[in-house]
Amino acid sequence: MADKILKKLNIKVWRQNRASEKGKFETYKIENVSTGSSFLEMMDILNNDLIEKGIDPIAYDHDCREGICGICSLYINGRPHGPDTEVTTCQLHMRKFKEGETIVIEPWRAAAFPVIKDLVVDRIAFEKILQAGGFVSVNTGGVPEANSIPVAYDDAEESMDAASCIGCGACVAACKNSSAMLFVSAKISHLAKLPQGKIEAKQRARNMVAKMDELGFGGCTNTGACEVECPKSISITNIARLNREYLVARISE
Amino acid sequence: MSNFLLASIGRKFLMSITGLFLLMFIGVHLAINLLLIFDDSGELFNVGAHFMASNPAIKIMEPLLGLGFLIHILWSFVLEYQNWKARPVKYNKKDRGGSSTWASRNMLILGALILVFLVIHIINFFWVIKFNPHSMQTVTIGGTVMEDAYTLVADLFKASIVYDIFYVFGGVLLGIHLTHGFWSAFQTLGLNNKNWMKRLQFLAMVYAVIVAVGFSVIPLYFLIKF
Ligand code: HEM
Ligand code: SF4
Ligand code: FES
């Protein structure tokens, strides 16, 4: 079955030359977009049009285009990764949009994620939080026998669920407080759930939260928007675990 | 310690501890208040109010309660200001209805409205009983002379439909605040997991409905019956 064609769309998009310059919205028209194309393909078609007209193409982040690298972003029609659930922007399809619609595209908005150009934001803050988390005590040497450290099935599952976070930052973008708690809680949880991660658990919780605060992310007020908008459906029960780990770490300091 | 209470999770810790304390107070307060509608002679309520006013344990709790309110309110502004600062450029188009509840996004607005209610409520009753008891009538129950708190409350609710509506609003606003606040406080303290999430959110709804309906029923009772 052939895909339907959207004859006309208006794309209202944030344009900003560089971090130090003020940005503004521009609206472009785009015609004959197949509903079978992905959102980023639509962006590519639009950028081709713009280049032909001598306009600077819109800068946006993308890499794997299969929902695993976490680099694509975009706040589309008021929601991070657009109007679909459990997908990244690169997995979003044009069938989610209507004929003649004006699609509003904005960059992630957070003090800790400054705009580099147009829709590209600097997410180095996430790397800094990971760095602050430090290492896990695994000694070099021969490969250890896999069954020498038993891990309960449920713990392994929860750890793996948390480890599926791709670091895209949609949680920060979705949160009314620009809080990074879902991301940090996922990173804390996938280690805290395993015996290997327990050794540095306290200092990890203290350092990652301190770094998160220092970088200017907001605090969590448990609205739960992050969990709904997260492409990997990371659960906010991880945030409860982070709170627990952090409070215990601070009290025992 | 001070940097703990200013850290993001520390700020929330203080909100949740004071919030839970206020939750317990509200439960006791509601229980005593409901005596108003179970005895039209006012004796039950007067005995209850007198017991609360003269009990030494309550004497200790009273300043603690004031402190609890003060910290909860002050910290709510500090915390929301910090969170507001974390997004200097706002979004042009937001679609948040599907991903979070209205109450969870508007805790400060709800809280501020509750604060307005609280001030007027204190002027209405607490202030009079505490600092101007001579303006009140007295009753003698079981040989003890006490202020007639029942008449103070009942007269206000019987006389003024505006106050009745105002008090219904107060109860409902607090209820909405607690639909989120109740389970959020446990989440903040780390006392939650995938099994307890649904249970706590259910309990939050139950507690919120009890508070909203319980407090609203009292002015409505006087409005309709008298
Ligand atoms: C009897 C009155 C009140 C009760 C029982 C109460 C209870 C609570 C509870 C249990 C929480 C949850 C704490 C957490 O998430 O960790 C909360 C949050 C909150 N309260 Fe209240 N509260 C009351 C009055 C107020 C007032 C007067 C204000 C402010 C002007 C206020 C502002 C807030 C705010 C802004 C939050 C959200 C904080 C957050 O989610 O991080 N509350 N309240
Ligand atoms: S928790 Fe979800 S939304 Fe946040 S960075 Fe990880 S994958 Fe993205
Ligand atoms: S481009 Fe890699 S997740 Fe979207």
Coordinates of C-alpha atoms and ligand atoms in Angstrom, one line a residue:
Chain A
M1 CA 0.0 0.0 0.0
A2 CA 1.3 3.3 -1.0
D3 CA 1.9 5.9 1.8
K4 CA -0.3 8.9 1.9
I5 CA 1.2 12.2 0.8
L6 CA 1.0 15.3 3.0
K7 CA 0.6 18.0 0.4
K8 CA 1.6 21.0 2.5
L9 CA 3.1 21.5 6.0
N10 CA 4.4 24.6 7.8
I11 CA 7.6 24.1 9.8
K12 CA 8.1 26.7 12.5
V13 CA 11.6 26.2 13.7
W14 CA 14.1 27.9 16.0
R15 CA 17.0 29.5 14.2
Q16 CA 20.0 30.7 16.1
N17 CA 23.5 31.2 14.5
R18 CA 25.6 30.7 17.6
A19 CA 25.4 30.5 21.3
S20 CA 26.2 34.2 21.8
E21 CA 23.6 35.4 19.3
K22 CA 19.9 35.8 19.9
G23 CA 17.7 33.4 18.1
K24 CA 14.2 33.6 16.6
F25 CA 11.5 31.4 15.0
E26 CA 11.2 31.1 11.2
T27 CA 8.4 29.4 9.4
Y28 CA 9.1 27.4 6.2
K29 CA 6.7 25.6 3.9
I30 CA 7.3 22.1 2.7
E31 CA 5.3 20.2 0.1
N32 CA 4.6 16.6 -0.8
V33 CA 6.0 14.7 2.2
S34 CA 5.2 11.0 2.3
T35 CA 3.7 9.8 5.6
G36 CA 6.1 6.9 5.3
S37 CA 9.1 9.1 5.7
S38 CA 10.8 9.6 9.0
F39 CA 10.8 13.0 10.7
L40 CA 14.5 13.4 10.1
E41 CA 14.0 12.6 6.4
M42 CA 11.5 15.4 6.3
M43 CA 14.1 17.7 7.8
D44 CA 16.6 16.6 5.1
I45 CA 14.1 17.4 2.4
L46 CA 13.4 20.8 3.9
N47 CA 17.2 21.4 4.2
N48 CA 17.6 20.6 0.5
D49 CA 14.9 23.1 -0.4
L50 CA 16.6 25.7 1.8
I51 CA 20.1 25.1 0.3
E52 CA 18.6 25.5 -3.2
K53 CA 17.1 28.8 -2.1
G54 CA 20.5 29.9 -0.8
I55 CA 19.3 29.7 2.9
D56 CA 21.5 28.2 5.6
P57 CA 20.2 24.7 6.3
I58 CA 18.8 23.9 9.8
A59 CA 21.4 22.4 12.1
Y60 CA 20.1 19.4 14.1
D61 CA 21.7 16.4 15.8
H62 CA 21.5 12.9 14.3
D63 CA 23.7 9.8 14.0
C64 CA 22.5 6.2 14.1
R65 CA 18.9 6.9 13.1
E66 CA 17.7 3.7 14.7
G67 CA 17.1 4.8 18.3
I68 CA 20.2 3.6 20.0
C69 CA 22.8 6.3 20.0
G70 CA 20.8 9.0 21.8
I71 CA 22.1 12.0 19.9
C72 CA 18.9 13.1 18.1
S73 CA 16.8 15.5 20.1
L74 CA 14.1 18.1 19.0
Y75 CA 11.2 19.4 21.0
I76 CA 8.3 18.8 18.5
N77 CA 4.9 20.3 19.1
G78 CA 5.5 20.7 22.8
R79 CA 7.0 17.3 23.4
P80 CA 10.5 15.9 23.4
H81 CA 10.9 13.4 20.5
G82 CA 7.5 14.5 19.3
P83 CA 4.0 13.1 19.4
D84 CA 4.8 9.4 19.8
T85 CA 5.7 7.2 22.8
E86 CA 8.8 5.2 23.4
V87 CA 10.6 6.5 20.3
T88 CA 13.4 8.8 19.6
T89 CA 13.0 11.6 17.0
C90 CA 14.8 9.5 14.4
Q91 CA 12.2 6.8 14.8
L92 CA 9.3 9.3 14.6
H93 CA 7.3 9.1 11.4
M94 CA 5.4 11.7 9.4
R95 CA 2.1 9.6 9.7
K96 CA 1.9 11.2 13.2
F97 CA 1.1 14.6 11.5
K98 CA -1.9 16.0 9.7
E99 CA -2.3 17.7 6.4
G100 CA -1.7 21.5 6.5
E101 CA -0.4 21.4 10.1
T102 CA 2.1 23.8 11.6
I103 CA 4.8 21.8 13.3
V104 CA 6.8 23.7 15.9
I105 CA 10.4 22.5 16.5
E106 CA 12.5 23.8 19.3
P107 CA 15.8 22.8 20.8
W108 CA 16.0 21.2 24.3
R109 CA 15.6 24.1 26.7
A110 CA 17.8 24.0 29.9
A111 CA 20.4 26.3 31.4
A112 CA 22.7 23.2 31.5
F113 CA 22.1 22.5 27.7
P114 CA 23.1 25.7 25.9
V115 CA 22.2 26.0 22.2
I116 CA 25.2 25.6 19.9
K117 CA 23.4 26.3 16.7
D118 CA 19.7 26.2 15.7
L119 CA 18.4 22.9 17.2
V120 CA 21.8 21.6 18.3
V121 CA 22.4 21.8 22.1
D122 CA 25.5 21.1 24.1
R123 CA 24.9 18.0 26.2
I124 CA 28.5 17.7 27.6
A125 CA 26.9 18.2 31.0
F126 CA 25.7 14.6 31.0
E127 CA 29.3 13.4 30.3
K128 CA 30.5 15.5 33.2
I129 CA 28.0 13.9 35.5
L130 CA 29.1 10.4 34.3
Q131 CA 32.7 11.4 34.9
A132 CA 31.9 12.6 38.4
G133 CA 30.4 9.1 39.1
G134 CA 33.8 7.7 38.8
F135 CA 34.9 4.1 38.2
V136 CA 33.7 0.7 39.3
S137 CA 36.2 -1.6 41.2
V138 CA 36.9 -4.3 38.6
N139 CA 40.5 -5.5 38.8
T140 CA 42.4 -6.3 35.7
G141 CA 43.6 -9.8 35.3
G142 CA 42.1 -13.0 33.9
V143 CA 38.4 -13.3 33.0
P144 CA 36.6 -14.2 36.3
E145 CA 34.3 -17.2 36.4
A146 CA 30.9 -15.9 35.5
N147 CA 29.0 -17.6 38.3
S148 CA 31.3 -16.6 41.1
I149 CA 29.2 -13.5 41.9
P150 CA 25.5 -14.6 42.0
V151 CA 23.0 -11.9 40.8
A152 CA 19.3 -12.4 41.4
Y153 CA 17.2 -12.5 38.2
D154 CA 15.0 -9.5 39.2
D155 CA 18.1 -7.4 40.1
A156 CA 19.7 -8.2 36.8
E157 CA 16.5 -7.2 34.9
E158 CA 16.1 -3.9 36.8
S159 CA 19.7 -3.1 36.2
M160 CA 19.5 -3.8 32.5
D161 CA 16.3 -1.7 32.3
A162 CA 18.1 1.2 33.8
A163 CA 21.1 0.6 31.6
S164 CA 19.0 1.1 28.5
C165 CA 19.2 4.9 29.0
I166 CA 20.8 6.3 25.9
G167 CA 21.6 9.7 27.5
C168 CA 19.4 11.7 25.0
G169 CA 18.3 14.3 27.5
A170 CA 14.6 14.1 26.7
C171 CA 13.9 13.8 30.5
V172 CA 15.5 17.2 31.1
A173 CA 13.6 18.7 28.1
A174 CA 10.3 17.3 29.3
C175 CA 10.7 18.3 33.0
K176 CA 9.2 21.6 34.0
N177 CA 12.3 22.1 36.2
S178 CA 14.9 21.0 33.7
S179 CA 15.9 18.3 36.2
A180 CA 18.3 15.6 35.2
M181 CA 17.1 13.2 37.9
L182 CA 15.8 10.5 35.6
F183 CA 19.1 10.3 33.7
V184 CA 21.2 10.3 37.0
S185 CA 18.9 7.8 38.6
A186 CA 19.2 5.4 35.6
K187 CA 23.0 5.7 35.8
I188 CA 23.0 5.2 39.6
S189 CA 20.5 2.3 39.4
H190 CA 22.2 0.1 36.8
L191 CA 25.3 0.0 39.1
A192 CA 23.5 0.0 42.5
K193 CA 21.5 -3.0 41.5
L194 CA 24.6 -5.1 41.0
P195 CA 27.2 -6.4 43.5
Q196 CA 30.0 -4.9 41.5
G197 CA 28.5 -1.5 41.8
K198 CA 28.0 -1.5 45.5
I199 CA 31.6 -0.8 46.5
E200 CA 31.6 2.9 45.4
A201 CA 27.8 3.4 45.7
K202 CA 27.9 6.1 48.3
Q203 CA 30.6 8.3 46.8
R204 CA 29.0 7.8 43.4
A205 CA 25.6 9.1 44.6
R206 CA 27.2 12.0 46.4
N207 CA 29.4 13.1 43.5
M208 CA 26.9 12.7 40.7
V209 CA 24.2 14.6 42.5
A210 CA 26.7 17.4 43.5
K211 CA 27.8 17.6 39.9
M212 CA 24.2 17.7 38.6
D213 CA 23.4 20.6 41.0
E214 CA 26.6 22.4 40.1
L215 CA 25.9 22.3 36.3
G216 CA 22.5 24.1 36.8
F217 CA 19.9 21.4 36.4
G218 CA 16.8 21.9 38.4
G219 CA 15.4 19.6 41.2
C220 CA 12.8 16.9 40.9
T221 CA 9.2 17.5 41.9
N222 CA 8.0 14.1 40.9
T223 CA 5.7 15.2 38.1
G224 CA 6.6 12.0 36.2
A225 CA 6.8 13.8 32.8
C226 CA 10.3 12.4 32.2
E227 CA 9.2 8.8 32.4
V228 CA 6.4 9.3 29.9
E229 CA 8.6 11.1 27.4
C230 CA 11.7 8.9 27.9
P231 CA 12.2 6.9 24.6
K232 CA 13.4 4.0 26.8
S233 CA 10.6 4.3 29.4
I234 CA 13.1 4.5 32.3
S235 CA 10.9 4.3 35.4
I236 CA 10.8 7.0 38.0
T237 CA 11.1 4.3 40.7
N238 CA 14.8 4.7 39.8
I239 CA 14.5 8.3 41.2
A240 CA 13.2 6.9 44.5
R241 CA 16.2 4.6 44.5
L242 CA 18.5 7.6 43.8
N243 CA 16.9 9.6 46.6
R244 CA 17.4 6.6 49.0
E245 CA 21.1 6.1 47.9
Y246 CA 21.8 9.8 48.2
L247 CA 20.1 10.3 51.6
V248 CA 21.9 7.2 53.1
A249 CA 25.2 8.4 51.6
R250 CA 24.8 11.9 53.1
I251 CA 23.6 10.7 56.5
S252 CA 26.5 8.2 56.9
E253 CA 29.0 10.9 55.8
Chain B
M1 CA 24.6 20.2 56.9
S2 CA 23.6 23.6 55.5
N3 CA 24.8 22.6 52.0
F4 CA 22.8 19.4 52.3
L5 CA 19.6 21.4 52.8
L6 CA 20.4 23.5 49.8
A7 CA 21.4 20.6 47.5
S8 CA 18.6 19.6 45.2
I9 CA 17.6 16.4 47.0
G10 CA 18.2 18.1 50.4
R11 CA 15.7 20.8 49.5
K12 CA 13.1 18.2 48.7
F13 CA 13.9 16.2 51.8
L14 CA 13.0 19.2 53.9
M15 CA 9.8 19.7 51.9
S16 CA 8.7 16.1 52.3
I17 CA 9.5 15.9 56.1
T18 CA 7.6 19.1 56.8
G19 CA 4.8 18.0 54.3
L20 CA 4.4 14.7 56.1
F21 CA 4.3 16.5 59.4
L22 CA 1.6 18.8 58.1
L23 CA -0.3 15.8 56.7
M24 CA -0.5 14.3 60.2
F25 CA -1.6 17.5 61.7
I26 CA -4.3 17.9 59.0
G27 CA -5.6 14.4 59.9
V28 CA -6.0 15.2 63.6
H29 CA -7.4 18.7 62.8
L30 CA -10.1 17.1 60.6
A31 CA -11.0 14.5 63.1
I32 CA -11.6 17.2 65.8
N33 CA -13.5 19.4 63.4
L34 CA -15.9 16.7 62.4
L35 CA -17.2 16.8 66.0
L36 CA -18.8 20.0 64.9
I37 CA -21.4 18.2 62.8
F38 CA -22.1 15.3 65.1
D39 CA -23.4 17.2 68.0
D40 CA -25.5 20.3 67.5
S41 CA -25.3 21.3 71.2
G42 CA -21.6 21.9 70.5
E43 CA -20.6 20.0 73.7
L44 CA -18.5 17.4 71.9
F45 CA -16.5 19.9 69.8
N46 CA -16.0 22.2 72.8
V47 CA -14.6 19.4 74.9
G48 CA -12.4 18.4 72.0
A49 CA -11.1 21.9 71.4
H50 CA -10.6 22.5 75.1
F51 CA -8.6 19.2 75.4
M52 CA -6.4 20.3 72.4
A53 CA -5.9 23.8 73.9
S54 CA -4.9 22.6 77.4
N55 CA -3.1 19.4 76.6
P56 CA 0.7 19.8 77.4
A57 CA 1.7 17.6 74.4
I58 CA -0.2 20.0 72.1
K59 CA 1.5 22.9 73.8
I60 CA 4.8 21.5 72.5
M61 CA 3.4 20.7 69.1
E62 CA 2.0 24.1 68.5
P63 CA 5.3 26.0 67.9
L64 CA 6.6 23.0 66.0
L65 CA 3.6 23.2 63.8
G66 CA 4.2 26.9 63.1
L67 CA 7.8 26.1 62.3
G68 CA 6.7 23.3 60.0
F69 CA 4.4 25.6 58.1
L70 CA 7.1 28.3 57.9
I71 CA 9.8 25.9 56.6
H72 CA 7.5 24.3 54.1
I73 CA 6.3 27.6 52.8
L74 CA 9.8 29.3 52.7
W75 CA 11.5 26.3 51.1
S76 CA 8.7 25.9 48.6
F77 CA 9.6 29.4 47.2
V78 CA 13.4 28.7 47.3
L79 CA 12.9 25.4 45.6
E80 CA 10.6 26.6 42.9
Y81 CA 12.9 29.6 42.2
Q82 CA 15.9 27.3 41.7
N83 CA 13.8 25.1 39.4
W84 CA 12.6 28.1 37.5
K85 CA 16.1 29.4 37.0
A86 CA 17.2 26.0 35.5
R87 CA 15.3 27.0 32.2
P88 CA 16.2 30.6 31.3
V89 CA 14.6 30.3 27.8
K90 CA 11.1 29.0 27.9
Y91 CA 9.4 26.8 25.3
N92 CA 7.1 28.4 22.7
K93 CA 4.7 25.5 22.5
K94 CA 4.1 23.0 25.4
D95 CA 2.0 19.9 25.5
R96 CA 2.2 18.6 29.0
G97 CA -1.3 17.4 29.7
G98 CA -0.5 13.8 28.7
S99 CA 2.7 13.3 30.6
S100 CA 2.0 14.8 34.1
T101 CA -1.0 15.8 36.3
W102 CA -2.1 19.4 36.6
A103 CA -1.6 19.2 40.4
S104 CA 2.0 18.1 40.1
R105 CA 2.8 21.0 37.9
N106 CA 1.1 23.6 40.0
M107 CA 2.1 22.8 43.6
L108 CA 3.3 26.3 44.2
I109 CA 0.2 27.9 42.9
L110 CA -2.0 25.5 45.0
G111 CA 0.3 26.1 48.0
A112 CA 0.1 29.9 47.6
L113 CA -3.7 29.8 47.5
I114 CA -3.7 27.5 50.6
L115 CA -1.5 30.1 52.3
V116 CA -4.0 32.9 51.5
F117 CA -6.7 30.6 53.0
L118 CA -4.5 29.9 56.0
V119 CA -4.0 33.5 56.9
I120 CA -7.7 34.3 56.8
H121 CA -8.5 31.1 58.6
I122 CA -6.1 32.0 61.4
I123 CA -7.6 35.4 61.7
N124 CA -11.1 33.9 61.9
F125 CA -10.6 31.4 64.6
F126 CA -7.1 30.7 65.9
W127 CA -6.3 34.3 66.6
V128 CA -9.5 34.9 68.5
I129 CA -9.2 31.8 70.6
K130 CA -5.6 32.3 71.4
F131 CA -5.2 36.1 71.9
N132 CA -8.7 37.4 72.4
P133 CA -10.6 34.8 74.3
H134 CA -12.4 37.5 76.3
S135 CA -14.5 38.4 73.3
M136 CA -15.9 34.9 73.3
Q137 CA -18.8 33.4 75.2
T138 CA -18.0 30.7 77.8
V139 CA -19.7 27.4 78.6
T140 CA -19.5 25.1 81.5
I141 CA -19.2 21.4 80.6
G142 CA -18.8 18.9 83.4
G143 CA -17.9 21.6 85.9
T144 CA -15.1 23.1 83.7
V145 CA -15.5 26.6 82.4
M146 CA -14.2 26.9 78.8
E147 CA -14.5 29.2 75.8
D148 CA -17.4 28.4 73.5
A149 CA -15.4 27.7 70.4
Y150 CA -18.4 25.9 68.9
T151 CA -20.5 29.1 68.8
L152 CA -17.6 31.0 67.3
V153 CA -17.4 28.6 64.4
A154 CA -21.1 27.9 64.0
D155 CA -22.0 31.6 64.0
L156 CA -19.6 32.3 61.2
F157 CA -20.8 29.4 59.1
K158 CA -24.5 30.1 59.7
A159 CA -24.2 33.8 59.0
S160 CA -22.1 34.0 55.9
I161 CA -22.5 32.1 52.7
V162 CA -19.3 33.8 51.4
Y163 CA -17.3 32.2 54.2
D164 CA -19.0 28.9 53.6
I165 CA -17.9 28.9 50.0
F166 CA -14.4 30.1 51.0
Y167 CA -14.0 27.3 53.4
V168 CA -15.1 24.7 50.8
F169 CA -12.5 26.1 48.4
G170 CA -9.8 25.8 51.1
G171 CA -10.7 22.2 51.7
V172 CA -10.7 21.4 47.9
L173 CA -7.5 23.2 47.2
L174 CA -5.7 21.3 50.0
G175 CA -7.1 18.1 48.7
I176 CA -5.7 18.8 45.2
H177 CA -2.3 19.7 46.7
L178 CA -2.3 16.3 48.5
T179 CA -3.3 14.2 45.4
H180 CA 0.3 14.8 44.4
G181 CA 1.9 15.8 47.7
F182 CA 1.1 12.6 49.6
W183 CA 2.8 10.1 47.4
S184 CA 5.5 12.6 46.3
A185 CA 6.7 12.9 49.9
F186 CA 7.3 9.1 50.1
Q187 CA 9.1 9.1 46.7
T188 CA 11.3 12.0 47.8
L189 CA 12.4 10.0 50.9
G190 CA 13.2 7.0 48.7
L191 CA 10.3 5.1 50.3
N192 CA 8.9 3.8 47.0
N193 CA 9.4 1.1 44.4
K194 CA 7.6 -0.5 41.5
N195 CA 5.2 -2.3 43.8
W196 CA 4.4 0.6 46.1
M197 CA 4.1 3.3 43.4
K198 CA 0.5 2.3 42.5
R199 CA -0.4 1.8 46.2
L200 CA 0.9 5.1 47.3
Q201 CA -0.8 6.9 44.5
F202 CA -4.0 5.2 45.4
L203 CA -3.6 6.1 49.1
A204 CA -2.9 9.7 48.1
M205 CA -6.1 9.9 46.2
V206 CA -8.0 8.4 49.2
Y207 CA -6.4 10.8 51.7
A208 CA -7.0 13.8 49.4
V209 CA -10.7 12.9 49.0
I210 CA -11.1 12.5 52.7
V211 CA -9.5 15.9 53.4
A212 CA -11.4 17.7 50.6
V213 CA -14.8 16.2 51.4
G214 CA -14.2 16.2 55.2
F215 CA -13.4 19.9 55.4
S216 CA -16.0 21.0 52.9
V217 CA -18.8 19.1 54.6
I218 CA -18.6 21.2 57.7
P219 CA -19.5 24.7 56.4
L220 CA -22.0 23.0 54.0
Y221 CA -23.7 21.3 57.0
F222 CA -24.2 24.7 58.8
L223 CA -25.3 26.4 55.5
I224 CA -27.9 23.8 54.7
K225 CA -29.2 22.9 58.2
F226 CA -29.5 26.3 59.7
Ligands
HEM1 C1 -1.7 22.0 55.5 C2 -1.1 22.4 54.5 C3 -0.1 21.7 53.7 C4 0.1 20.4 53.6 C5 -0.5 19.2 54.4 C6 1.1 20.2 52.6 C7 1.7 19.0 52.2 C8 2.6 18.8 51.2 C9 3.3 17.6 50.9 C10 3.1 16.2 51.6 C11 4.1 17.8 49.9 C12 5.0 16.8 49.1 C13 6.5 17.0 49.5 C14 7.4 16.2 48.5 O1 7.1 16.1 47.4 O2 8.4 15.8 48.9 C15 4.0 19.2 49.5 C16 4.7 19.8 48.5 C17 4.6 21.2 48.2 N1 4.0 22.1 49.0 FE1 2.7 21.8 50.5 N2 1.5 21.4 52.0 C18 0.7 22.4 52.7 C19 0.7 23.7 52.5 C20 1.5 24.4 51.6 C21 1.7 25.8 51.5 C22 1.0 26.8 52.3 C23 2.6 26.0 50.5 C24 3.2 27.3 49.9 C25 2.9 28.4 49.7 C26 3.0 24.7 49.9 C27 3.8 24.6 48.8 C28 4.2 23.3 48.4 C29 5.0 23.2 47.2 C30 5.5 24.2 46.2 C31 5.3 21.8 47.1 C32 6.0 21.1 46.0 C33 7.3 20.8 46.3 C34 7.8 19.7 45.4 O3 7.0 19.0 44.8 O4 9.0 19.6 45.3 N3 2.3 23.8 50.6 N4 3.1 19.8 50.4
SF4_2 S1 16.5 8.7 31.1 FE1 15.4 8.4 29.1 S2 15.0 10.5 28.4 FE2 16.6 10.6 30.0 S3 18.5 10.6 29.0 FE3 18.0 8.4 29.5 S4 17.0 7.6 27.7 FE4 16.9 9.9 27.5
FES3 S1 19.9 9.3 15.8 FE1 20.7 7.8 17.2 S2 19.0 7.7 18.6 FE2 18.2 9.0 17.1

